[in-house]
Short mmCIF file of C-alpha atoms in Angstrom, two decimals:
data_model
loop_
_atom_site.label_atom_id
_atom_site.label_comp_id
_atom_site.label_asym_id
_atom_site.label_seq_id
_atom_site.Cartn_x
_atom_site.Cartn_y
_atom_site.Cartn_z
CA UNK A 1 -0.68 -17.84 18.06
CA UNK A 2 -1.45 -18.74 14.27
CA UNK A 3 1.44 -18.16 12.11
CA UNK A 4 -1.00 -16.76 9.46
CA UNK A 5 -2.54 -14.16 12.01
CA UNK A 6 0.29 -12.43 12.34
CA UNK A 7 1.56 -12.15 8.39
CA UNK A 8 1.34 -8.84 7.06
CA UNK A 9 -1.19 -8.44 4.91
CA UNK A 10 -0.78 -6.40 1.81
CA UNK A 11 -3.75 -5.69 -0.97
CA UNK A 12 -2.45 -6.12 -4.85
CA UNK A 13 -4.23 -3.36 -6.75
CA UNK A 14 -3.01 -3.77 -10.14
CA UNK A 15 -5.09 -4.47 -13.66
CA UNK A 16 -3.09 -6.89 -15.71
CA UNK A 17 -4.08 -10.11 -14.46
CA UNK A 18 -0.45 -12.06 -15.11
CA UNK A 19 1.64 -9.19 -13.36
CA UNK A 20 -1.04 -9.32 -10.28
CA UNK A 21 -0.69 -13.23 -10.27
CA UNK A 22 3.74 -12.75 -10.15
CA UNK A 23 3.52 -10.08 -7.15
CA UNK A 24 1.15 -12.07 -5.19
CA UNK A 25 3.67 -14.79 -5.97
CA UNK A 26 6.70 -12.39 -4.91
CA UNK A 27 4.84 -11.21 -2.06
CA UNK A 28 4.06 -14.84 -0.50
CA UNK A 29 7.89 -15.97 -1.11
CA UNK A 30 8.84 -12.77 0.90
CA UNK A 31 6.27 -14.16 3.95
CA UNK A 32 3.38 -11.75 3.39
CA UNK A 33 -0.58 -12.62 3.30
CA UNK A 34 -2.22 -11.53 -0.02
CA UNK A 35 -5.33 -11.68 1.71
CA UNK A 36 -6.98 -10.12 -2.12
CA UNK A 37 -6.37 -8.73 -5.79
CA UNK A 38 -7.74 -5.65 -6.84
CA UNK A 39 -7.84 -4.45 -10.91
CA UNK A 40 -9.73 -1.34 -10.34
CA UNK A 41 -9.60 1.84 -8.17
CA UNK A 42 -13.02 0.94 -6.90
CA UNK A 43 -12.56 -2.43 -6.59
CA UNK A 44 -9.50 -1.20 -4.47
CA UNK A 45 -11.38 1.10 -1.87
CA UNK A 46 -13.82 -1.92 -1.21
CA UNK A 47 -10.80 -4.34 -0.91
CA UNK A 48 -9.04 -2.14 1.32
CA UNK A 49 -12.04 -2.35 3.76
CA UNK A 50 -13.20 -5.45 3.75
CA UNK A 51 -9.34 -7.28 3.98
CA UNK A 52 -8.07 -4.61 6.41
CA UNK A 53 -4.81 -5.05 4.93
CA UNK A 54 -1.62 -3.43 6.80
CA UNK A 55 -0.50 -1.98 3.46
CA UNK A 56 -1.81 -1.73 -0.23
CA UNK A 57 1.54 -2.05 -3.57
CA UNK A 58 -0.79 0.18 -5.98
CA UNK A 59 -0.63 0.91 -9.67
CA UNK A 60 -1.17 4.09 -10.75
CA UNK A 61 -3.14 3.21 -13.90
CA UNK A 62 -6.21 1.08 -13.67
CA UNK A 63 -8.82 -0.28 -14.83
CA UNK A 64 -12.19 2.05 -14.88
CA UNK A 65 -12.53 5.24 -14.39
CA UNK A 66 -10.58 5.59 -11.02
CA UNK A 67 -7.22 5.81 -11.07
CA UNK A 68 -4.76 4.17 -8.71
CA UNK A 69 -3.50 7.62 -7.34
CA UNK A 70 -7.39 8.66 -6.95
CA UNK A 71 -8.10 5.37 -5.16
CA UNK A 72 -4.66 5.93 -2.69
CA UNK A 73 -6.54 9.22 -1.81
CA UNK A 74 -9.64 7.82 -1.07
CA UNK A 75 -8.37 5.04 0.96
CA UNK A 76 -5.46 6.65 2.97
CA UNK A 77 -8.32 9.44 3.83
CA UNK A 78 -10.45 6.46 5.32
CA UNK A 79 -8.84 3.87 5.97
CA UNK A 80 -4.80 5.12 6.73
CA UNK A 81 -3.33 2.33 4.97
CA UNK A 82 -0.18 2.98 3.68
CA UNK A 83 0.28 2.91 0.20
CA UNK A 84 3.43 1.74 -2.42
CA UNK A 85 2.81 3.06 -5.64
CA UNK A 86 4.23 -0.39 -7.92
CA UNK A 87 4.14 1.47 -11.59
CA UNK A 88 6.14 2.19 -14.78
CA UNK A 89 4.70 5.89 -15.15
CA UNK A 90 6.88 7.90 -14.02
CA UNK A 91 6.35 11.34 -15.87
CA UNK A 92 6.37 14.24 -13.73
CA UNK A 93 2.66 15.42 -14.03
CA UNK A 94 1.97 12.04 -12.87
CA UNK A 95 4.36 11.75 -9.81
CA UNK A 96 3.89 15.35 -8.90
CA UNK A 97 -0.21 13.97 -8.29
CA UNK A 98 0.70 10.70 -6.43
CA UNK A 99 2.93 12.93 -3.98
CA UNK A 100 0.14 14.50 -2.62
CA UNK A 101 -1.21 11.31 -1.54
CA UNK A 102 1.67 11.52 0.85
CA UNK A 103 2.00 7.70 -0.80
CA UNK A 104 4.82 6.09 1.66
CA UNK A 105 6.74 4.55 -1.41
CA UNK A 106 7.43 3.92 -5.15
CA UNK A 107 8.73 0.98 -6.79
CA UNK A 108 9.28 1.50 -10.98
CA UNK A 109 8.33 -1.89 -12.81
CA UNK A 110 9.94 -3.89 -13.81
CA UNK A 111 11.23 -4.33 -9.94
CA UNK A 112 13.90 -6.43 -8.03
CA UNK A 113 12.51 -8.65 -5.44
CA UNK A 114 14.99 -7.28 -3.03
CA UNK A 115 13.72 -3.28 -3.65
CA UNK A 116 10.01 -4.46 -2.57
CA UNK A 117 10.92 -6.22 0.28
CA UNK A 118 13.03 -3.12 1.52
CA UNK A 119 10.17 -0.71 0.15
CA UNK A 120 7.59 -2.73 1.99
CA UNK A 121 9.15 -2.79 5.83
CA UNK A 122 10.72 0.65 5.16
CA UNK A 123 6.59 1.79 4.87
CA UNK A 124 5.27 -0.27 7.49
CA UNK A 125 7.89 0.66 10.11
CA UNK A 126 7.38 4.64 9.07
CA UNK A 127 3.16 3.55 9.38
CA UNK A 128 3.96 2.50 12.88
CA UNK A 129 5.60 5.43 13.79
CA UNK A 130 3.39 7.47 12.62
CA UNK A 131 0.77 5.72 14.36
CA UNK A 132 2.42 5.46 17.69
CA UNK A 133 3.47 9.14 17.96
CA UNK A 134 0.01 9.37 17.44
CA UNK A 135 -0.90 7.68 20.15
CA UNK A 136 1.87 9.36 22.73
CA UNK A 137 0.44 13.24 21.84
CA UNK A 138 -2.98 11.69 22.37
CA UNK A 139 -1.97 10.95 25.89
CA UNK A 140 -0.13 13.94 26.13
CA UNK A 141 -3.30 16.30 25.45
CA UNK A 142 -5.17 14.34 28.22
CA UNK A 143 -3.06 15.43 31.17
CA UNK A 144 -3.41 19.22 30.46
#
């Protein structure tokens, strides 16, 4: 099998162009696929569809009118990709709205290679999981 098939793939959503550019950079060192970059919220939801990534590191303030914590909504709702919030606002209002994206992570910038790597298979372990449990009460109902 292609090495590259079976990379992780994580989306980038984050607006400032030289901080996008160092993740990605991070990211790749750490053996993940950055299959794309996002800058906006709905530049994110399109992303997040057309890369099927297995996870999406999102900012919580973005470019446009959409938000990173509206955009997590949005694409957890439709897609179930889990999602990292990667931010340096970390006032309560704001947190108390990105927990009810039941967001899998945070990670307050500036970060230590170390805490996304942890961050990242922490989420994607808990996403399969989820996923398979899923699947075993989906069988379950069958048989009655």
């Amino acid at each position: 099998m292609d090495e590259k098939m079976d990379k992780t793939k994580i989306l980038v959503v984050e607006d400032q162009a030289i901080v996008a550019l160092n993740i990605k950079i991070r990211l790749k060192n750490l053996g993940y696929a950055v299959p794309s970059t996002a800058v906006s919220g709905e530049e994110a939801i399109r992303e997040a569809e057309l890369t099927n990534a297995d996870l999406i590191l999102m900012d919580i303030m973005l470019k446009g009118d959409m938000d990173g914590i509206e955009a997590a909504r949005i694409i957890k709702s439709r897609f179930g990709i889990p999602i990292i919030y990667l931010t340096a606002c970390t006032d309560f209002e704001t947190l108390e709205r990105a927990n009810l994206t039941d967001a899998e992570g945070y990670i307050s910038k500036p970060f230590k290679e170390e805490d996304l790597y942890k961050n990242i298979e922490t989420a994607l372990l808990k996403n399969r999981s989820k996923k398979k449990n899923k699947r075993v009460v989906r069988v379950k109902d069958k048989s009655y």
